[in-house]
Amino acid sequence: MIKIIVFVLLAVVALSVLAQYRYRGTRWENVNDYPEFFTSQTALKSDDGDEPGVEMRMREGFLYVKTDHTVNVKVVNVLGSTISETVLEAGTSRMPLQTRGIYIVRAGKCARRVRVN
């Protein structure tokens, strides 16, 4: 019985380590060349308490963040593993989120739940 418990614990630890390495190549890139993108797409749902000057969109496997000031951005999966944590300068940036799942994205005071199918 103890061998089974130890095996399960080791498997859980190994899977969580693999999940973190899987997202290691996830990088933000500046895409200021697409200003019309934010006027033609539907925004992720917003709240009244959101930080002004920050917009988020999800399109074709990419998370887009447009901001008019420097903002801290953190992307976390539903298991609590940090996918990305960075500071974005003013402008439009994107990051690939092509692995299926649900993510929580926080940009400044804005927080959104993002689902990737």
mmCIF file of N, CA and C in Angstrom:
data_model
loop_
_atom_site.group_PDB
_atom_site.id
_atom_site.type_symbol
_atom_site.label_atom_id
_atom_site.label_comp_id
_atom_site.label_asym_id
_atom_site.label_seq_id
_atom_site.Cartn_x
_atom_site.Cartn_y
_atom_site.Cartn_z
ATOM 1 N N MET A 1 0.811 -1.192 0.000
ATOM 2 C CA MET A 1 0.000 0.000 0.000
ATOM 3 C C MET A 1 0.860 1.263 0.000
ATOM 4 N N ILE A 2 1.941 1.240 0.776
ATOM 5 C CA ILE A 2 2.831 2.399 0.839
ATOM 6 C C ILE A 2 3.499 2.629 -0.511
ATOM 7 N N LYS A 3 3.841 1.544 -1.203
ATOM 8 C CA LYS A 3 4.462 1.671 -2.527
ATOM 9 C C LYS A 3 3.520 2.375 -3.501
ATOM 10 N N ILE A 4 2.241 2.085 -3.421
ATOM 11 C CA ILE A 4 1.258 2.721 -4.314
ATOM 12 C C ILE A 4 1.152 4.207 -4.010
ATOM 13 N N ILE A 5 1.097 4.558 -2.741
ATOM 14 C CA ILE A 5 1.006 5.968 -2.348
ATOM 15 C C ILE A 5 2.243 6.729 -2.804
ATOM 16 N N VAL A 6 3.413 6.155 -2.591
ATOM 17 C CA VAL A 6 4.660 6.796 -3.019
ATOM 18 C C VAL A 6 4.676 6.954 -4.540
ATOM 19 N N PHE A 7 4.244 5.930 -5.260
ATOM 20 C CA PHE A 7 4.207 6.001 -6.713
ATOM 21 C C PHE A 7 3.268 7.113 -7.184
ATOM 22 N N VAL A 8 2.094 7.209 -6.594
ATOM 23 C CA VAL A 8 1.125 8.246 -6.979
ATOM 24 C C VAL A 8 1.686 9.637 -6.687
ATOM 25 N N LEU A 9 2.303 9.814 -5.533
ATOM 26 C CA LEU A 9 2.901 11.105 -5.192
ATOM 27 C C LEU A 9 4.018 11.488 -6.164
ATOM 28 N N LEU A 10 4.863 10.532 -6.505
ATOM 29 C CA LEU A 10 5.925 10.803 -7.467
ATOM 30 C C LEU A 10 5.353 11.142 -8.842
ATOM 31 N N ALA A 11 4.301 10.464 -9.235
ATOM 32 C CA ALA A 11 3.669 10.744 -10.531
ATOM 33 C C ALA A 11 3.084 12.150 -10.551
ATOM 34 N N VAL A 12 2.440 12.566 -9.474
ATOM 35 C CA VAL A 12 1.869 13.915 -9.396
ATOM 36 C C VAL A 12 2.972 14.965 -9.478
ATOM 37 N N VAL A 13 4.050 14.768 -8.756
ATOM 38 C CA VAL A 13 5.171 15.716 -8.789
ATOM 39 C C VAL A 13 5.776 15.769 -10.190
ATOM 40 N N ALA A 14 5.971 14.626 -10.813
ATOM 41 C CA ALA A 14 6.547 14.588 -12.162
ATOM 42 C C ALA A 14 5.653 15.296 -13.170
ATOM 43 N N LEU A 15 4.356 15.092 -13.076
ATOM 44 C CA LEU A 15 3.436 15.747 -14.004
ATOM 45 C C LEU A 15 3.411 17.260 -13.806
ATOM 46 N N SER A 16 3.482 17.721 -12.579
ATOM 47 C CA SER A 16 3.487 19.166 -12.351
ATOM 48 C C SER A 16 4.777 19.803 -12.851
ATOM 49 N N VAL A 17 5.904 19.109 -12.705
ATOM 50 C CA VAL A 17 7.175 19.619 -13.230
ATOM 51 C C VAL A 17 7.140 19.662 -14.750
ATOM 52 N N LEU A 18 6.610 18.616 -15.370
ATOM 53 C CA LEU A 18 6.488 18.602 -16.831
ATOM 54 C C LEU A 18 5.577 19.716 -17.330
ATOM 55 N N ALA A 19 4.510 20.008 -16.607
ATOM 56 C CA ALA A 19 3.588 21.068 -17.005
ATOM 57 C C ALA A 19 4.291 22.415 -16.996
ATOM 58 N N GLN A 20 5.167 22.653 -16.040
ATOM 59 C CA GLN A 20 5.874 23.925 -15.990
ATOM 60 C C GLN A 20 6.885 24.035 -17.124
ATOM 61 N N TYR A 21 7.588 22.957 -17.464
ATOM 62 C CA TYR A 21 8.530 23.003 -18.577
ATOM 63 C C TYR A 21 7.815 23.159 -19.903
ATOM 64 N N ARG A 22 6.609 22.674 -19.994
ATOM 65 C CA ARG A 22 5.828 22.756 -21.222
ATOM 66 C C ARG A 22 5.578 24.205 -21.618
ATOM 67 N N TYR A 23 5.384 25.089 -20.629
ATOM 68 C CA TYR A 23 5.078 26.487 -20.898
ATOM 69 C C TYR A 23 6.322 27.370 -20.907
ATOM 70 N N ARG A 24 7.473 26.785 -20.722
ATOM 71 C CA ARG A 24 8.695 27.575 -20.615
ATOM 72 C C ARG A 24 8.964 28.421 -21.860
ATOM 73 N N GLY A 25 8.599 27.939 -23.050
ATOM 74 C CA GLY A 25 8.834 28.675 -24.283
ATOM 75 C C GLY A 25 7.798 29.745 -24.567
ATOM 76 N N THR A 26 6.832 29.930 -23.678
ATOM 77 C CA THR A 26 5.781 30.910 -23.883
ATOM 78 C C THR A 26 6.356 32.302 -23.700
ATOM 79 N N ARG A 27 6.286 33.074 -24.756
ATOM 80 C CA ARG A 27 6.870 34.420 -24.731
ATOM 81 C C ARG A 27 5.884 35.434 -25.285
ATOM 82 N N TRP A 28 5.946 36.629 -24.750
ATOM 83 C CA TRP A 28 5.157 37.746 -25.247
ATOM 84 C C TRP A 28 5.901 38.395 -26.403
ATOM 85 N N GLU A 29 5.165 38.831 -27.400
ATOM 86 C CA GLU A 29 5.782 39.571 -28.500
ATOM 87 C C GLU A 29 4.976 40.830 -28.761
ATOM 88 N N ASN A 30 5.684 41.878 -29.152
ATOM 89 C CA ASN A 30 5.059 43.161 -29.445
ATOM 90 C C ASN A 30 4.445 43.108 -30.836
ATOM 91 N N VAL A 31 3.164 43.467 -30.954
ATOM 92 C CA VAL A 31 2.469 43.444 -32.242
ATOM 93 C C VAL A 31 1.724 44.756 -32.467
ATOM 94 N N ASN A 32 2.419 45.860 -32.342
ATOM 95 C CA ASN A 32 1.793 47.170 -32.517
ATOM 96 C C ASN A 32 1.352 47.429 -33.955
ATOM 97 N N ASP A 33 1.668 46.522 -34.881
ATOM 98 C CA ASP A 33 1.307 46.710 -36.286
ATOM 99 C C ASP A 33 -0.156 46.398 -36.569
ATOM 100 N N TYR A 34 -0.923 45.960 -35.569
ATOM 101 C CA TYR A 34 -2.315 45.573 -35.782
ATOM 102 C C TYR A 34 -3.280 46.440 -34.973
ATOM 103 N N PRO A 35 -3.319 47.763 -35.179
ATOM 104 C CA PRO A 35 -4.192 48.615 -34.359
ATOM 105 C C PRO A 35 -5.676 48.378 -34.624
ATOM 106 N N GLU A 36 -6.047 47.942 -35.841
ATOM 107 C CA GLU A 36 -7.453 47.726 -36.166
ATOM 108 C C GLU A 36 -8.020 46.484 -35.479
ATOM 109 N N PHE A 37 -7.156 45.628 -35.004
ATOM 110 C CA PHE A 37 -7.599 44.388 -34.373
ATOM 111 C C PHE A 37 -8.528 44.655 -33.195
ATOM 112 N N PHE A 38 -8.226 45.648 -32.379
ATOM 113 C CA PHE A 38 -9.013 45.909 -31.183
ATOM 114 C C PHE A 38 -10.329 46.599 -31.489
ATOM 115 N N THR A 39 -10.482 47.222 -32.635
ATOM 116 C CA THR A 39 -11.753 47.846 -32.965
ATOM 117 C C THR A 39 -12.708 46.866 -33.630
ATOM 118 N N SER A 40 -12.183 45.766 -34.184
ATOM 119 C CA SER A 40 -13.027 44.834 -34.921
ATOM 120 C C SER A 40 -13.390 43.574 -34.146
ATOM 121 N N GLN A 41 -12.841 43.369 -32.973
ATOM 122 C CA GLN A 41 -13.074 42.141 -32.216
ATOM 123 C C GLN A 41 -13.827 42.431 -30.922
ATOM 124 N N THR A 42 -14.512 41.440 -30.430
ATOM 125 C CA THR A 42 -15.221 41.548 -29.165
ATOM 126 C C THR A 42 -14.238 41.361 -28.015
ATOM 127 N N ALA A 43 -14.326 42.241 -27.049
ATOM 128 C CA ALA A 43 -13.427 42.156 -25.896
ATOM 129 C C ALA A 43 -13.843 41.029 -24.978
ATOM 130 N N LEU A 44 -12.887 40.528 -24.198
ATOM 131 C CA LEU A 44 -13.232 39.620 -23.115
ATOM 132 C C LEU A 44 -14.060 40.432 -22.121
ATOM 133 N N LYS A 45 -15.032 39.826 -21.480
ATOM 134 C CA LYS A 45 -15.968 40.545 -20.623
ATOM 135 C C LYS A 45 -15.236 41.453 -19.645
ATOM 136 N N SER A 46 -15.763 42.682 -19.474
ATOM 137 C CA SER A 46 -15.130 43.647 -18.584
ATOM 138 C C SER A 46 -16.033 43.954 -17.392
ATOM 139 N N ASP A 47 -15.433 44.468 -16.356
ATOM 140 C CA ASP A 47 -16.141 44.853 -15.144
ATOM 141 C C ASP A 47 -15.973 46.348 -14.935
ATOM 142 N N ASP A 48 -16.828 46.918 -14.065
ATOM 143 C CA ASP A 48 -16.730 48.347 -13.769
ATOM 144 C C ASP A 48 -15.455 48.687 -13.016
ATOM 145 N N GLY A 49 -14.886 47.727 -12.272
ATOM 146 C CA GLY A 49 -13.694 47.976 -11.484
ATOM 147 C C GLY A 49 -12.392 47.802 -12.245
ATOM 148 N N ASP A 50 -12.480 47.630 -13.575
ATOM 149 C CA ASP A 50 -11.276 47.409 -14.369
ATOM 150 C C ASP A 50 -10.403 48.645 -14.442
ATOM 151 N N GLU A 51 -9.141 48.382 -14.661
ATOM 152 C CA GLU A 51 -8.168 49.451 -14.824
ATOM 153 C C GLU A 51 -8.365 50.099 -16.196
ATOM 154 N N PRO A 52 -8.499 51.424 -16.260
ATOM 155 C CA PRO A 52 -8.665 52.072 -17.566
ATOM 156 C C PRO A 52 -7.393 51.943 -18.401
ATOM 157 N N GLY A 53 -7.566 51.821 -19.704
ATOM 158 C CA GLY A 53 -6.429 51.746 -20.606
ATOM 159 C C GLY A 53 -5.889 50.354 -20.834
ATOM 160 N N VAL A 54 -6.580 49.315 -20.348
ATOM 161 C CA VAL A 54 -6.144 47.934 -20.553
ATOM 162 C C VAL A 54 -7.275 47.166 -21.232
ATOM 163 N N GLU A 55 -6.961 46.533 -22.366
ATOM 164 C CA GLU A 55 -7.929 45.700 -23.077
ATOM 165 C C GLU A 55 -7.305 44.342 -23.351
ATOM 166 N N MET A 56 -8.138 43.293 -23.319
ATOM 167 C CA MET A 56 -7.665 41.934 -23.594
ATOM 168 C C MET A 56 -8.567 41.284 -24.634
ATOM 169 N N ARG A 57 -7.954 40.509 -25.531
ATOM 170 C CA ARG A 57 -8.683 39.755 -26.554
ATOM 171 C C ARG A 57 -8.050 38.381 -26.704
ATOM 172 N N MET A 58 -8.846 37.412 -27.139
ATOM 173 C CA MET A 58 -8.357 36.069 -27.451
ATOM 174 C C MET A 58 -8.731 35.801 -28.897
ATOM 175 N N ARG A 59 -7.750 35.414 -29.719
ATOM 176 C CA ARG A 59 -8.022 35.156 -31.134
ATOM 177 C C ARG A 59 -7.004 34.169 -31.685
ATOM 178 N N GLU A 60 -7.509 33.122 -32.327
ATOM 179 C CA GLU A 60 -6.686 32.144 -33.039
ATOM 180 C C GLU A 60 -5.514 31.626 -32.205
ATOM 181 N N GLY A 61 -5.781 31.327 -30.939
ATOM 182 C CA GLY A 61 -4.750 30.746 -30.084
ATOM 183 C C GLY A 61 -3.796 31.749 -29.466
ATOM 184 N N PHE A 62 -4.061 33.036 -29.612
ATOM 185 C CA PHE A 62 -3.206 34.070 -29.030
ATOM 186 C C PHE A 62 -4.010 34.938 -28.073
ATOM 187 N N LEU A 63 -3.388 35.281 -26.956
ATOM 188 C CA LEU A 63 -3.946 36.238 -26.020
ATOM 189 C C LEU A 63 -3.319 37.586 -26.344
ATOM 190 N N TYR A 64 -4.154 38.589 -26.638
ATOM 191 C CA TYR A 64 -3.688 39.935 -26.958
ATOM 192 C C TYR A 64 -3.991 40.854 -25.784
ATOM 193 N N VAL A 65 -3.027 41.681 -25.408
ATOM 194 C CA VAL A 65 -3.220 42.691 -24.368
ATOM 195 C C VAL A 65 -2.780 44.029 -24.943
ATOM 196 N N LYS A 66 -3.704 44.992 -24.902
ATOM 197 C CA LYS A 66 -3.399 46.350 -25.368
ATOM 198 C C LYS A 66 -3.486 47.271 -24.157
ATOM 199 N N THR A 67 -2.450 48.050 -23.946
ATOM 200 C CA THR A 67 -2.411 48.938 -22.799
ATOM 201 C C THR A 67 -1.791 50.282 -23.187
ATOM 202 N N ASP A 68 -2.224 51.328 -22.518
ATOM 203 C CA ASP A 68 -1.649 52.646 -22.795
ATOM 204 C C ASP A 68 -0.630 53.053 -21.734
ATOM 205 N N HIS A 69 -0.262 52.122 -20.866
ATOM 206 C CA HIS A 69 0.758 52.350 -19.846
ATOM 207 C C HIS A 69 1.411 51.016 -19.471
ATOM 208 N N THR A 70 2.497 51.078 -18.753
ATOM 209 C CA THR A 70 3.189 49.864 -18.306
ATOM 210 C C THR A 70 2.297 49.115 -17.320
ATOM 211 N N VAL A 71 2.196 47.797 -17.512
ATOM 212 C CA VAL A 71 1.305 47.003 -16.667
ATOM 213 C C VAL A 71 1.921 45.633 -16.390
ATOM 214 N N ASN A 72 1.707 45.126 -15.175
ATOM 215 C CA ASN A 72 2.132 43.769 -14.817
ATOM 216 C C ASN A 72 1.078 42.787 -15.315
ATOM 217 N N VAL A 73 1.520 41.732 -16.007
ATOM 218 C CA VAL A 73 0.604 40.720 -16.534
ATOM 219 C C VAL A 73 1.021 39.359 -16.002
ATOM 220 N N LYS A 74 0.025 38.620 -15.503
ATOM 221 C CA LYS A 74 0.276 37.272 -14.996
ATOM 222 C C LYS A 74 -0.775 36.341 -15.582
ATOM 223 N N VAL A 75 -0.319 35.218 -16.138
ATOM 224 C CA VAL A 75 -1.209 34.199 -16.691
ATOM 225 C C VAL A 75 -0.996 32.929 -15.882
ATOM 226 N N VAL A 76 -2.097 32.376 -15.356
ATOM 227 C CA VAL A 76 -2.043 31.198 -14.495
ATOM 228 C C VAL A 76 -3.038 30.177 -15.031
ATOM 229 N N ASN A 77 -2.669 28.888 -15.020
ATOM 230 C CA ASN A 77 -3.648 27.874 -15.406
ATOM 231 C C ASN A 77 -4.510 27.520 -14.196
ATOM 232 N N VAL A 78 -5.563 26.726 -14.401
ATOM 233 C CA VAL A 78 -6.491 26.439 -13.310
ATOM 234 C C VAL A 78 -5.873 25.600 -12.194
ATOM 235 N N LEU A 79 -4.739 24.982 -12.460
ATOM 236 C CA LEU A 79 -4.053 24.224 -11.418
ATOM 237 C C LEU A 79 -3.190 25.121 -10.542
ATOM 238 N N GLY A 80 -3.083 26.403 -10.920
ATOM 239 C CA GLY A 80 -2.312 27.352 -10.138
ATOM 240 C C GLY A 80 -0.888 27.536 -10.609
ATOM 241 N N SER A 81 -0.485 26.862 -11.682
ATOM 242 C CA SER A 81 0.872 27.027 -12.207
ATOM 243 C C SER A 81 0.962 28.325 -12.997
ATOM 244 N N THR A 82 1.995 29.100 -12.738
ATOM 245 C CA THR A 82 2.189 30.343 -13.470
ATOM 246 C C THR A 82 2.720 30.029 -14.856
ATOM 247 N N ILE A 83 2.006 30.480 -15.872
ATOM 248 C CA ILE A 83 2.395 30.281 -17.261
ATOM 249 C C ILE A 83 3.315 31.408 -17.699
ATOM 250 N N SER A 84 2.964 32.625 -17.318
ATOM 251 C CA SER A 84 3.763 33.793 -17.676
ATOM 252 C C SER A 84 3.545 34.874 -16.637
ATOM 253 N N GLU A 85 4.626 35.567 -16.299
ATOM 254 C CA GLU A 85 4.549 36.718 -15.413
ATOM 255 C C GLU A 85 5.564 37.726 -15.916
ATOM 256 N N THR A 86 5.067 38.869 -16.385
ATOM 257 C CA THR A 86 5.952 39.844 -16.998
ATOM 258 C C THR A 86 5.389 41.247 -16.864
ATOM 259 N N VAL A 87 6.185 42.221 -17.233
ATOM 260 C CA VAL A 87 5.752 43.613 -17.295
ATOM 261 C C VAL A 87 5.697 43.993 -18.766
ATOM 262 N N LEU A 88 4.521 44.443 -19.219
ATOM 263 C CA LEU A 88 4.360 44.857 -20.614
ATOM 264 C C LEU A 88 4.381 46.367 -20.694
ATOM 265 N N GLU A 89 5.100 46.861 -21.679
ATOM 266 C CA GLU A 89 5.136 48.293 -21.939
ATOM 267 C C GLU A 89 3.867 48.699 -22.680
ATOM 268 N N ALA A 90 3.631 49.990 -22.807
ATOM 269 C CA ALA A 90 2.464 50.493 -23.536
ATOM 270 C C ALA A 90 2.491 49.977 -24.967
ATOM 271 N N GLY A 91 1.336 49.612 -25.483
ATOM 272 C CA GLY A 91 1.227 49.074 -26.833
ATOM 273 C C GLY A 91 0.428 47.787 -26.826
ATOM 274 N N THR A 92 0.532 47.028 -27.908
ATOM 275 C CA THR A 92 -0.180 45.769 -28.039
ATOM 276 C C THR A 92 0.823 44.621 -28.051
ATOM 277 N N SER A 93 0.567 43.628 -27.224
ATOM 278 C CA SER A 93 1.432 42.443 -27.136
ATOM 279 C C SER A 93 0.563 41.201 -27.217
ATOM 280 N N ARG A 94 1.181 40.098 -27.643
ATOM 281 C CA ARG A 94 0.446 38.836 -27.690
ATOM 282 C C ARG A 94 1.323 37.696 -27.203
ATOM 283 N N MET A 95 0.630 36.641 -26.736
ATOM 284 C CA MET A 95 1.289 35.446 -26.256
ATOM 285 C C MET A 95 0.467 34.249 -26.720
ATOM 286 N N PRO A 96 1.123 33.194 -27.216
ATOM 287 C CA PRO A 96 0.356 32.015 -27.635
ATOM 288 C C PRO A 96 -0.201 31.256 -26.429
ATOM 289 N N LEU A 97 -1.478 30.909 -26.518
ATOM 290 C CA LEU A 97 -2.128 30.045 -25.532
ATOM 291 C C LEU A 97 -2.820 28.949 -26.326
ATOM 292 N N GLN A 98 -2.051 28.021 -26.838
ATOM 293 C CA GLN A 98 -2.605 27.035 -27.740
ATOM 294 C C GLN A 98 -2.891 25.701 -27.066
ATOM 295 N N THR A 99 -2.486 25.543 -25.822
ATOM 296 C CA THR A 99 -2.777 24.327 -25.089
ATOM 297 C C THR A 99 -4.176 24.453 -24.497
ATOM 298 N N ARG A 100 -5.011 23.447 -24.751
ATOM 299 C CA ARG A 100 -6.388 23.481 -24.261
ATOM 300 C C ARG A 100 -6.420 23.645 -22.758
ATOM 301 N N GLY A 101 -7.397 24.424 -22.292
ATOM 302 C CA GLY A 101 -7.554 24.585 -20.860
ATOM 303 C C GLY A 101 -8.177 25.913 -20.510
ATOM 304 N N ILE A 102 -8.240 26.171 -19.221
ATOM 305 C CA ILE A 102 -8.782 27.424 -18.710
ATOM 306 C C ILE A 102 -7.653 28.157 -18.001
ATOM 307 N N TYR A 103 -7.548 29.440 -18.290
ATOM 308 C CA TYR A 103 -6.486 30.278 -17.739
ATOM 309 C C TYR A 103 -7.095 31.492 -17.059
ATOM 310 N N ILE A 104 -6.389 32.012 -16.078
ATOM 311 C CA ILE A 104 -6.752 33.268 -15.444
ATOM 312 C C ILE A 104 -5.675 34.272 -15.839
ATOM 313 N N VAL A 105 -6.108 35.393 -16.425
ATOM 314 C CA VAL A 105 -5.183 36.427 -16.884
ATOM 315 C C VAL A 105 -5.426 37.677 -16.053
ATOM 316 N N ARG A 106 -4.372 38.194 -15.437
ATOM 317 C CA ARG A 106 -4.474 39.434 -14.674
ATOM 318 C C ARG A 106 -3.509 40.447 -15.284
ATOM 319 N N ALA A 107 -4.076 41.568 -15.726
ATOM 320 C CA ALA A 107 -3.285 42.672 -16.272
ATOM 321 C C ALA A 107 -3.641 43.909 -15.462
ATOM 322 N N GLY A 108 -2.736 44.309 -14.586
ATOM 323 C CA GLY A 108 -3.049 45.412 -13.679
ATOM 324 C C GLY A 108 -4.197 44.997 -12.774
ATOM 325 N N LYS A 109 -5.289 45.777 -12.778
ATOM 326 C CA LYS A 109 -6.463 45.449 -11.971
ATOM 327 C C LYS A 109 -7.488 44.612 -12.732
ATOM 328 N N CYS A 110 -7.250 44.377 -14.027
ATOM 329 C CA CYS A 110 -8.166 43.562 -14.841
ATOM 330 C C CYS A 110 -7.852 42.092 -14.644
ATOM 331 N N ALA A 111 -8.886 41.296 -14.466
ATOM 332 C CA ALA A 111 -8.701 39.848 -14.375
ATOM 333 C C ALA A 111 -9.767 39.188 -15.237
ATOM 334 N N ARG A 112 -9.362 38.201 -16.024
ATOM 335 C CA ARG A 112 -10.270 37.497 -16.931
ATOM 336 C C ARG A 112 -10.028 36.002 -16.873
ATOM 337 N N ARG A 113 -11.097 35.251 -17.116
ATOM 338 C CA ARG A 113 -10.992 33.803 -17.294
ATOM 339 C C ARG A 113 -11.002 33.574 -18.792
ATOM 340 N N VAL A 114 -10.014 32.851 -19.285
ATOM 341 C CA VAL A 114 -9.871 32.575 -20.710
ATOM 342 C C VAL A 114 -9.945 31.070 -20.921
ATOM 343 N N ARG A 115 -10.755 30.659 -21.867
ATOM 344 C CA ARG A 115 -10.879 29.228 -22.191
ATOM 345 C C ARG A 115 -10.334 28.987 -23.585
ATOM 346 N N VAL A 116 -9.425 28.044 -23.700
ATOM 347 C CA VAL A 116 -8.840 27.664 -24.973
ATOM 348 C C VAL A 116 -9.339 26.265 -25.307
ATOM 349 N N ASN A 117 -10.012 26.138 -26.450
ATOM 350 C CA ASN A 117 -10.574 24.835 -26.866
ATOM 351 C C ASN A 117 -9.594 24.055 -27.676
#
